[in-house]
PDB file of N, CA, C and O in Angstrom:
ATOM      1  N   UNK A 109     -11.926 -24.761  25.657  1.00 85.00           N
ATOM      2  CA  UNK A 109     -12.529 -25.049  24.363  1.00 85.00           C
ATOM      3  C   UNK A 109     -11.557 -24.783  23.218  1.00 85.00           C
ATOM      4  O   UNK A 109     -11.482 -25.681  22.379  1.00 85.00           O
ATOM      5  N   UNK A 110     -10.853 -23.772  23.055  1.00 91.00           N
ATOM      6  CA  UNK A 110      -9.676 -23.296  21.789  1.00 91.00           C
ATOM      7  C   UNK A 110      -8.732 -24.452  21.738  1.00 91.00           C
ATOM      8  O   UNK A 110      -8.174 -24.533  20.643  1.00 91.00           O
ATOM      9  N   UNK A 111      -8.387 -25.373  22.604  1.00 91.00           N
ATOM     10  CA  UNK A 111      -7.230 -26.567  22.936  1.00 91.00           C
ATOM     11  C   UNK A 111      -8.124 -27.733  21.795  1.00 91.00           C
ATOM     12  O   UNK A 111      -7.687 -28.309  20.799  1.00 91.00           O
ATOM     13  N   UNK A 112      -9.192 -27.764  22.277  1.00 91.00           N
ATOM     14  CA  UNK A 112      -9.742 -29.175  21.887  1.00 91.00           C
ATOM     15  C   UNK A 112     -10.359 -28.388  20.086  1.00 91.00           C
ATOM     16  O   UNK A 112     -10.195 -28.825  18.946  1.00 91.00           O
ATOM     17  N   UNK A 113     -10.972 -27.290  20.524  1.00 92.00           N
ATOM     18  CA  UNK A 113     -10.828 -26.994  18.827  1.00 92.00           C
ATOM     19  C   UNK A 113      -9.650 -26.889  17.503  1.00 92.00           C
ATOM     20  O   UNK A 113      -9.578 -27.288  16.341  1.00 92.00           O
ATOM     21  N   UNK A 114      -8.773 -26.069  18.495  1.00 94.00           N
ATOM     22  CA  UNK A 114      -7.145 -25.828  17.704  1.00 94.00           C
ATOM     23  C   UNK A 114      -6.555 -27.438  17.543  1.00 94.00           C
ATOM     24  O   UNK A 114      -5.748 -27.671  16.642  1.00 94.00           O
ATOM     25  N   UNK A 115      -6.905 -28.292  18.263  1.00 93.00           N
ATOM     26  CA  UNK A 115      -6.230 -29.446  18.303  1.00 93.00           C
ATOM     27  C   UNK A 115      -6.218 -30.963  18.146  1.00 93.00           C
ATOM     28  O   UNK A 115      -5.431 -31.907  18.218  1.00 93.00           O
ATOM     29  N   UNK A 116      -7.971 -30.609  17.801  1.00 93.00           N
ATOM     30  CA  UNK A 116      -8.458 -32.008  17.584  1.00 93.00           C
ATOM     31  C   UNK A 116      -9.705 -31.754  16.568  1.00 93.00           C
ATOM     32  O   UNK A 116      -9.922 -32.501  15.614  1.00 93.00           O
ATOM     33  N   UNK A 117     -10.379 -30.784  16.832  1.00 95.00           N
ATOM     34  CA  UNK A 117     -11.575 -30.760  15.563  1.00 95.00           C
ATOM     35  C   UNK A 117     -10.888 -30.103  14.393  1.00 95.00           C
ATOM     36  O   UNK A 117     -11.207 -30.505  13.274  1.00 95.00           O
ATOM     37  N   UNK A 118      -9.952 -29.108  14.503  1.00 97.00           N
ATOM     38  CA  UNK A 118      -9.504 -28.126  13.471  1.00 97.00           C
ATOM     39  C   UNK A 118      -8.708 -29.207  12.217  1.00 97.00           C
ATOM     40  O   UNK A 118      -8.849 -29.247  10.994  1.00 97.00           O
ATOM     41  N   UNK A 119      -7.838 -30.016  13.171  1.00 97.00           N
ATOM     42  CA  UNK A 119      -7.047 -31.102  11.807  1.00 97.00           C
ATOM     43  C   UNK A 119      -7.991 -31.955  10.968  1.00 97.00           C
ATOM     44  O   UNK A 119      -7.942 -32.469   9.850  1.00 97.00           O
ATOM     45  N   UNK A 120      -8.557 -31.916  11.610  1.00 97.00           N
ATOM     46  CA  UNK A 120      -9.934 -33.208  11.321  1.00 97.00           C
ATOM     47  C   UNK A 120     -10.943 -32.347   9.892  1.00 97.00           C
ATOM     48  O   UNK A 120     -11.207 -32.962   8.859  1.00 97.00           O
ATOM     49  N   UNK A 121     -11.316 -31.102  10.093  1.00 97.00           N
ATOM     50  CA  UNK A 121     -12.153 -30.553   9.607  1.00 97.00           C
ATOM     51  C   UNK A 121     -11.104 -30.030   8.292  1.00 97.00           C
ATOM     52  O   UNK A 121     -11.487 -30.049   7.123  1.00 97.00           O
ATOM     53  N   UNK A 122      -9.746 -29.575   8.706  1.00 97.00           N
ATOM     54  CA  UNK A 122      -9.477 -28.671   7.612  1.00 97.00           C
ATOM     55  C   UNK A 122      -8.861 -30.155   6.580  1.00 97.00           C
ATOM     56  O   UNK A 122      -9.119 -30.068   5.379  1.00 97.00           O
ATOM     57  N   UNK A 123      -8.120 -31.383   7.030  1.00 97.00           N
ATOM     58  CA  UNK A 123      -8.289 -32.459   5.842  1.00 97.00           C
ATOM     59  C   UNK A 123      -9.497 -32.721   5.427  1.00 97.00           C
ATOM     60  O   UNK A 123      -9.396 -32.734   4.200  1.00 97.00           O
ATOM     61  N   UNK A 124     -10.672 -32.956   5.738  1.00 97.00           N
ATOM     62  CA  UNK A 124     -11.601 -33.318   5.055  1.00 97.00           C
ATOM     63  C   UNK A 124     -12.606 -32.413   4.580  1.00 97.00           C
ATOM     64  O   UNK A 124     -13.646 -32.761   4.022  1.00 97.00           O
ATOM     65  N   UNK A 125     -12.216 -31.117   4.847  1.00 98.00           N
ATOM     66  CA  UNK A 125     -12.964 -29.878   3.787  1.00 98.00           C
ATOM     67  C   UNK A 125     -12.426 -29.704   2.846  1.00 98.00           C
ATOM     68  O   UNK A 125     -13.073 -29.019   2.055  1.00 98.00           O
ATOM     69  N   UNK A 126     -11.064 -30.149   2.368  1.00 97.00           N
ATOM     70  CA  UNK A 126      -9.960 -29.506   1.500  1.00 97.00           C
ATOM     71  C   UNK A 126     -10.656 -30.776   0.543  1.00 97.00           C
ATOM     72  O   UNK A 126     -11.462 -30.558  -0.361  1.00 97.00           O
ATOM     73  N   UNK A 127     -10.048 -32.468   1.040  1.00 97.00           N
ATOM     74  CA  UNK A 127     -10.466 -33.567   0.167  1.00 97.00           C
ATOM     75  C   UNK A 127     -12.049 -33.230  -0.722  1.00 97.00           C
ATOM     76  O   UNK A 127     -12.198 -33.181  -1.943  1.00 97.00           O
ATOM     77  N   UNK A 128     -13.276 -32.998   0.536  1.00 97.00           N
ATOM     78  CA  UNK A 128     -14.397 -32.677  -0.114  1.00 97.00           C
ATOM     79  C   UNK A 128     -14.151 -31.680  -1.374  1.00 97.00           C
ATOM     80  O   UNK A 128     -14.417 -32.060  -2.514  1.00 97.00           O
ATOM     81  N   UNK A 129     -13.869 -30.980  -1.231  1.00 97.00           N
ATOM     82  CA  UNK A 129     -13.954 -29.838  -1.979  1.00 97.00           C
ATOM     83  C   UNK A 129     -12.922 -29.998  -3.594  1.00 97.00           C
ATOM     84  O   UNK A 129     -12.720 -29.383  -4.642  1.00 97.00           O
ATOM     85  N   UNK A 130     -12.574 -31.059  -2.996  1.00 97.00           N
ATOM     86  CA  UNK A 130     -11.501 -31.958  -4.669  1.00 97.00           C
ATOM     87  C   UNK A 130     -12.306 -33.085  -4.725  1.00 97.00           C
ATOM     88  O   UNK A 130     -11.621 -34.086  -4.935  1.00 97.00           O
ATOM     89  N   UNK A 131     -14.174 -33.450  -4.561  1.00 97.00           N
ATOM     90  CA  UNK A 131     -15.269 -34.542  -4.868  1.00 97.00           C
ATOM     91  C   UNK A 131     -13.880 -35.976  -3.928  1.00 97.00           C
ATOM     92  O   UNK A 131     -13.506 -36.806  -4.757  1.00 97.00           O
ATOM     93  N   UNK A 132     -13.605 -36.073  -3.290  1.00 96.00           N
ATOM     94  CA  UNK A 132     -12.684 -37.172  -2.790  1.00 96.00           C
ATOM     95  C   UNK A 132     -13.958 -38.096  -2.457  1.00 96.00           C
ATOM     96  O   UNK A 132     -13.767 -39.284  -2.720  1.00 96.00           O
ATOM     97  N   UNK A 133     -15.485 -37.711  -1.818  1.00 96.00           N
ATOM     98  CA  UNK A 133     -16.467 -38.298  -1.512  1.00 96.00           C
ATOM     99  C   UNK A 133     -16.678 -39.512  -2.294  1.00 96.00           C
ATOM    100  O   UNK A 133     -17.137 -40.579  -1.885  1.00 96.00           O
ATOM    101  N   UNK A 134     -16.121 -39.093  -3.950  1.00 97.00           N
ATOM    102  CA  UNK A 134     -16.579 -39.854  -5.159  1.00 97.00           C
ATOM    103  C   UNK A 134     -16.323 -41.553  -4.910  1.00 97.00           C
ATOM    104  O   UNK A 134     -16.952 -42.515  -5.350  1.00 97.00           O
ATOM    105  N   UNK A 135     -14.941 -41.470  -3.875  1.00 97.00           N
ATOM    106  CA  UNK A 135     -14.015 -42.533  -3.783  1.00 97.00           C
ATOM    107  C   UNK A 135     -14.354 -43.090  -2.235  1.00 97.00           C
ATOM    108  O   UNK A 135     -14.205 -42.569  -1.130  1.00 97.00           O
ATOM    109  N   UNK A 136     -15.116 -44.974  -2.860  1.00 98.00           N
ATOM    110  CA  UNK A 136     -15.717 -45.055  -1.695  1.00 98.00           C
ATOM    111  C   UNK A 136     -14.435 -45.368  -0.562  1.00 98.00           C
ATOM    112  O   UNK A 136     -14.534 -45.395   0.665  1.00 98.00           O
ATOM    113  N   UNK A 137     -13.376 -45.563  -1.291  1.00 98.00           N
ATOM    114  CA  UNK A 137     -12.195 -45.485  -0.142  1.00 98.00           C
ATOM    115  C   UNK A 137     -11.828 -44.542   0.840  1.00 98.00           C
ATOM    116  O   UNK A 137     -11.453 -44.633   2.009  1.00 98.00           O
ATOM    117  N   UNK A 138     -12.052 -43.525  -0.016  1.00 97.00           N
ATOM    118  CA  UNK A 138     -11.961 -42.217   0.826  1.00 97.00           C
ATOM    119  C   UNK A 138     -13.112 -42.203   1.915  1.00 97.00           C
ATOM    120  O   UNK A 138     -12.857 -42.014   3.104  1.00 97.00           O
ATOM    121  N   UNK A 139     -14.559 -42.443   1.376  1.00 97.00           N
ATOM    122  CA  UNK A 139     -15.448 -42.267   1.742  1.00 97.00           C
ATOM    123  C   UNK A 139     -15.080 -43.252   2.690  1.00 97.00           C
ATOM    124  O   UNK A 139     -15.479 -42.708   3.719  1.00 97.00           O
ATOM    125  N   UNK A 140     -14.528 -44.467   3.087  1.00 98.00           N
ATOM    126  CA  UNK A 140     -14.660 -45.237   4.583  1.00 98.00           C
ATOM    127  C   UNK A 140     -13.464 -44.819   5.497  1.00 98.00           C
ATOM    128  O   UNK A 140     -13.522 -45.058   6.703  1.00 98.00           O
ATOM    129  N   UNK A 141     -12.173 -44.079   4.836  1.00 98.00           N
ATOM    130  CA  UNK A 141     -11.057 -43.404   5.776  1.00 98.00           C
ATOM    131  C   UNK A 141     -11.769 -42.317   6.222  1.00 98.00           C
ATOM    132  O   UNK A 141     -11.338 -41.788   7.247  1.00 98.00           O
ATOM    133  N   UNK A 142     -13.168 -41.651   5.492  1.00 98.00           N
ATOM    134  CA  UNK A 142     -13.576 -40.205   6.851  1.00 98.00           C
ATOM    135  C   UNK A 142     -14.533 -41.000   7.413  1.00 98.00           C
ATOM    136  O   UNK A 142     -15.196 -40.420   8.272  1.00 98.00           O
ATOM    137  N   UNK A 143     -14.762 -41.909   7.249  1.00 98.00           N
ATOM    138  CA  UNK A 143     -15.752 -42.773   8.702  1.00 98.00           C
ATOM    139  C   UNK A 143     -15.066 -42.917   9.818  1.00 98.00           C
ATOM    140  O   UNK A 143     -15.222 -42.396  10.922  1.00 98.00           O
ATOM    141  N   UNK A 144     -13.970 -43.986   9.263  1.00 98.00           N
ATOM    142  CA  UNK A 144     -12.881 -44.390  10.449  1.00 98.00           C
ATOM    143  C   UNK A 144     -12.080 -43.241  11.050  1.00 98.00           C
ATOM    144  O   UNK A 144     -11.766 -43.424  12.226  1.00 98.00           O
ATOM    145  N   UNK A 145     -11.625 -41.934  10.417  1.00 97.00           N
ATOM    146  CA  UNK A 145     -11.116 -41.096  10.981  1.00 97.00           C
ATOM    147  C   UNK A 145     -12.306 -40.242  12.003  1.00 97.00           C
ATOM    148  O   UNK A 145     -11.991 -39.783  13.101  1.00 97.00           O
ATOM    149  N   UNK A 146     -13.721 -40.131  11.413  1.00 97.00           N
ATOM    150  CA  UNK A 146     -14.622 -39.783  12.820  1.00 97.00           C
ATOM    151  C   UNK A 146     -15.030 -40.717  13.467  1.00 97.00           C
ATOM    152  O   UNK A 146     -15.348 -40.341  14.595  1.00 97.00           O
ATOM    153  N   UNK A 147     -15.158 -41.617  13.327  1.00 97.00           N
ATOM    154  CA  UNK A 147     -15.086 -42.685  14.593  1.00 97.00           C
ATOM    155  C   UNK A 147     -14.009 -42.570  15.675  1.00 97.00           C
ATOM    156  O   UNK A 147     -13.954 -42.753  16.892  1.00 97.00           O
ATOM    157  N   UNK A 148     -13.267 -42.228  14.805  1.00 96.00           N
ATOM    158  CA  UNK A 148     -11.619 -42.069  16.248  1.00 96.00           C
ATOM    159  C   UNK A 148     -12.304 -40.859  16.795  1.00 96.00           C
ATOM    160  O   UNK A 148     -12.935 -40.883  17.852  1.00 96.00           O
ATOM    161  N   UNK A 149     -12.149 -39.701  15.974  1.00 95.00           N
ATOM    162  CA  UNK A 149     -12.600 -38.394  16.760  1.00 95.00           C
ATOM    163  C   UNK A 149     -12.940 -38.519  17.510  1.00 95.00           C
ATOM    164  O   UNK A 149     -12.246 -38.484  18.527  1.00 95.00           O
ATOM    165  N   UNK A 150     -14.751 -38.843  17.545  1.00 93.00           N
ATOM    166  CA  UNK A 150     -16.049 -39.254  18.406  1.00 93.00           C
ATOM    167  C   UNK A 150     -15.517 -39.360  19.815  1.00 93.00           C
ATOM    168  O   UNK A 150     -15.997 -38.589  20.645  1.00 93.00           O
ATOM    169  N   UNK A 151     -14.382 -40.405  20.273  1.00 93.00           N
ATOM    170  CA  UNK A 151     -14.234 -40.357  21.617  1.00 93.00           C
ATOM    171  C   UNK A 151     -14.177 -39.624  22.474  1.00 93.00           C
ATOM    172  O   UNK A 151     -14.792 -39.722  23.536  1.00 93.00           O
ATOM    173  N   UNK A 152     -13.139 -38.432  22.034  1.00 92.00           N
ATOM    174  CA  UNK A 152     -12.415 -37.557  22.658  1.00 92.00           C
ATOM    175  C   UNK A 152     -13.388 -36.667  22.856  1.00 92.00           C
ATOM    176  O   UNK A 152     -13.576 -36.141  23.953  1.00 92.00           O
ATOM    177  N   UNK A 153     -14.508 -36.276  21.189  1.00 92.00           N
ATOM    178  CA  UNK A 153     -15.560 -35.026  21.783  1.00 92.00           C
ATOM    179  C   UNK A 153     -16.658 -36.001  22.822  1.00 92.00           C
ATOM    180  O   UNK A 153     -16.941 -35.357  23.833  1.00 92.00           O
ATOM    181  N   UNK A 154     -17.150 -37.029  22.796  1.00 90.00           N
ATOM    182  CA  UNK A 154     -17.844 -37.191  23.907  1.00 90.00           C
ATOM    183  C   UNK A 154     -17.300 -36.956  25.427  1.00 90.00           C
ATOM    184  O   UNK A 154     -17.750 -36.178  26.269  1.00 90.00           O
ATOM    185  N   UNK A 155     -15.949 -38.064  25.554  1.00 91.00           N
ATOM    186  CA  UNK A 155     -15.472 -37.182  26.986  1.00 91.00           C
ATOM    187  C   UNK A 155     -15.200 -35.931  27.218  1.00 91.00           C
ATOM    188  O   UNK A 155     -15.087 -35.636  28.407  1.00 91.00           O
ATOM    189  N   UNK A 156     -14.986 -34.660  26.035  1.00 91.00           N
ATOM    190  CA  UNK A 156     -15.212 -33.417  26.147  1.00 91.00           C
ATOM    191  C   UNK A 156     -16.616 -32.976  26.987  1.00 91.00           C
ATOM    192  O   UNK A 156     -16.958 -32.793  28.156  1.00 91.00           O
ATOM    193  N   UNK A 157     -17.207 -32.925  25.629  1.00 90.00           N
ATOM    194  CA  UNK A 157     -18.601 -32.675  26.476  1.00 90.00           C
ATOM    195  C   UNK A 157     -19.161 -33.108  27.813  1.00 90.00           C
ATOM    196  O   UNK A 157     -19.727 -32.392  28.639  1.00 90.00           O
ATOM    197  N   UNK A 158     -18.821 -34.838  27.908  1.00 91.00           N
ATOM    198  CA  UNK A 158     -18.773 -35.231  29.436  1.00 91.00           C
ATOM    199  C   UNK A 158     -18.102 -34.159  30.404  1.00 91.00           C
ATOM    200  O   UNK A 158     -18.872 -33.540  31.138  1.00 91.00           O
ATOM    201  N   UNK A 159     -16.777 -33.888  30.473  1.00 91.00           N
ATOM    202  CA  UNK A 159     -16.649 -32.881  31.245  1.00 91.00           C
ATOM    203  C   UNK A 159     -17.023 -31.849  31.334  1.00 91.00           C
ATOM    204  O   UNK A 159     -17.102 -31.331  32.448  1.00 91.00           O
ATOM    205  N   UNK A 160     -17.384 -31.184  30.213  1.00 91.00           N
ATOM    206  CA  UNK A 160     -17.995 -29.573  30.023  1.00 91.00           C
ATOM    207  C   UNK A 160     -19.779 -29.564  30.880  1.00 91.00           C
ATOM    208  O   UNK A 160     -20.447 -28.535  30.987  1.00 91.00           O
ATOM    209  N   UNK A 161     -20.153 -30.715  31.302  1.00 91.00           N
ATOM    210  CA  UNK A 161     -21.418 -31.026  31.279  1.00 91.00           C
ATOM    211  C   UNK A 161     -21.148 -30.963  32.974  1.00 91.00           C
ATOM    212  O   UNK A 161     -21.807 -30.393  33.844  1.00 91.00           O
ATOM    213  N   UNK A 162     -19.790 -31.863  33.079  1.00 92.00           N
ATOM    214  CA  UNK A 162     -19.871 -31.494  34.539  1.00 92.00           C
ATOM    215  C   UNK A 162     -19.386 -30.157  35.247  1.00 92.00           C
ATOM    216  O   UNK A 162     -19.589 -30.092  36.459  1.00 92.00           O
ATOM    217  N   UNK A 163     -18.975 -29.443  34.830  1.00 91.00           N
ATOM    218  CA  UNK A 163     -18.167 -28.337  35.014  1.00 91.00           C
ATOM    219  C   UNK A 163     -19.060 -27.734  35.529  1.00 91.00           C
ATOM    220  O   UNK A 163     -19.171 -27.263  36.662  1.00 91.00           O
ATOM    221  N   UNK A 164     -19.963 -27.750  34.358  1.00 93.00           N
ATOM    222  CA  UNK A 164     -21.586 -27.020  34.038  1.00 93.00           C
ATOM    223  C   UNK A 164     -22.539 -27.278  35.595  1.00 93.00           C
ATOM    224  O   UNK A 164     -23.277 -26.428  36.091  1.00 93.00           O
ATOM    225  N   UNK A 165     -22.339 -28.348  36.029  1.00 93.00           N
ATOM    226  CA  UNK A 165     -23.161 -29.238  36.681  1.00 93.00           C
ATOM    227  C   UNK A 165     -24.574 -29.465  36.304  1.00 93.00           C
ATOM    228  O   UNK A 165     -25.487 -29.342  37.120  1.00 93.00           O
ATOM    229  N   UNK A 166     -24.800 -29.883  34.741  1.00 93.00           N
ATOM    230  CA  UNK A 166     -26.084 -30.223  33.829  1.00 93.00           C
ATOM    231  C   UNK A 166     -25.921 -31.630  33.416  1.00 93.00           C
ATOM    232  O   UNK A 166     -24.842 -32.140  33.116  1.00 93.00           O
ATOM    233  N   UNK A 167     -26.863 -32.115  33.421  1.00 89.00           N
ATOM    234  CA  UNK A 167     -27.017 -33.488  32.529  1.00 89.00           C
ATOM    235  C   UNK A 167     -26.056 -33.657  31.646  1.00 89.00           C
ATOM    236  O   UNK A 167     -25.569 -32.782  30.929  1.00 89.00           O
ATOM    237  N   UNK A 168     -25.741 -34.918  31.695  1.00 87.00           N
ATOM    238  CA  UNK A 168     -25.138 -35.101  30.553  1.00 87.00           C
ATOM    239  C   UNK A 168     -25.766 -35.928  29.726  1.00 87.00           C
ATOM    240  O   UNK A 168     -26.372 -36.918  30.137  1.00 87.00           O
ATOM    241  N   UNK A 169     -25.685 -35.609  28.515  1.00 84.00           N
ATOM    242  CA  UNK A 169     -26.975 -36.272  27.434  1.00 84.00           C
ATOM    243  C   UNK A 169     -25.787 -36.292  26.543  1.00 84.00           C
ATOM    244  O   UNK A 169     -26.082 -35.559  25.599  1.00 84.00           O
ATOM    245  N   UNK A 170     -24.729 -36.710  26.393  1.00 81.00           N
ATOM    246  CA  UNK A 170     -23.764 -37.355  25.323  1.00 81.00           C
ATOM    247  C   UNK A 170     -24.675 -38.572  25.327  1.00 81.00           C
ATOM    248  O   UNK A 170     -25.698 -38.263  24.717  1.00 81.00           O
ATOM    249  N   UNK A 171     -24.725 -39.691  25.713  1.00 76.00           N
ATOM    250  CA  UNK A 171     -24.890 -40.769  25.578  1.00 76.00           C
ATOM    251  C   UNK A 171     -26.540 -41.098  24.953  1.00 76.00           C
ATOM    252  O   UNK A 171     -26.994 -42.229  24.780  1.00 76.00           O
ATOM    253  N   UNK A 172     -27.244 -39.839  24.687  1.00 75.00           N
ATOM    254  CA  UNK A 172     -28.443 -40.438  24.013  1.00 75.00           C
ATOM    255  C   UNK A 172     -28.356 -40.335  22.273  1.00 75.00           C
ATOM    256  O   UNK A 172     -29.248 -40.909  21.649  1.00 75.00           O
ATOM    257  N   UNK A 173     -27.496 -39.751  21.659  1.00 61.00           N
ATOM    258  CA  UNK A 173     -26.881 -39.881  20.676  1.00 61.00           C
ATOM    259  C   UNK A 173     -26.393 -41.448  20.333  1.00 61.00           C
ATOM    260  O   UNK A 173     -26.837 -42.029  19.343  1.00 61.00           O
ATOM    261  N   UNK A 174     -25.562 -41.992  21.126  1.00 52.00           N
ATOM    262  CA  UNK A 174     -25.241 -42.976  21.087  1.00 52.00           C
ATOM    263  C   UNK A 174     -26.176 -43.894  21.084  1.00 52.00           C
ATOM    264  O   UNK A 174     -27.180 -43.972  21.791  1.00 52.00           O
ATOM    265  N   UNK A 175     -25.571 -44.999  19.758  1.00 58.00           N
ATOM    266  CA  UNK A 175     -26.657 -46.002  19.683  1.00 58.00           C
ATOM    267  C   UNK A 175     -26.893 -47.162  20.635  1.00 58.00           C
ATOM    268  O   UNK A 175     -27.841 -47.926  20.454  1.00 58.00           O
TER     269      UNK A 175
END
């Protein structure tokens, strides 16, 4: 879990807490580069959880989120 946090949610979260926090929201440009930048994310934490689910040997319920 520290790999995929230190390395994939942490960059993600600390650019777009810093932008928020300078109203960047205001700018609907901005506002569609943090769509498209969590849209990329999204992949990687679903096959996360996919594996953590199997590890687990529990359901995996990533996919009821999904539309």
């Amino acid at each position: 879990a520290i790999p995929v946090l230190n390395q994939i949610v942490r960059p993600f979260t600390a650019k777009w807490h810093r932008l928020s926090l300078a109203d960047a929201f205001q700018d609907k440009a901005k506002r569609d580069e943090f769509r498209d930048n969590l849209a990329a994310l999204q992949p990687y934490l679903r096959s996360y959880t996919t594996a953590l689910a199997a590890m687990a040997s529990v359901e995996d319920l990533t996919e009821l989120e999904h539309p």
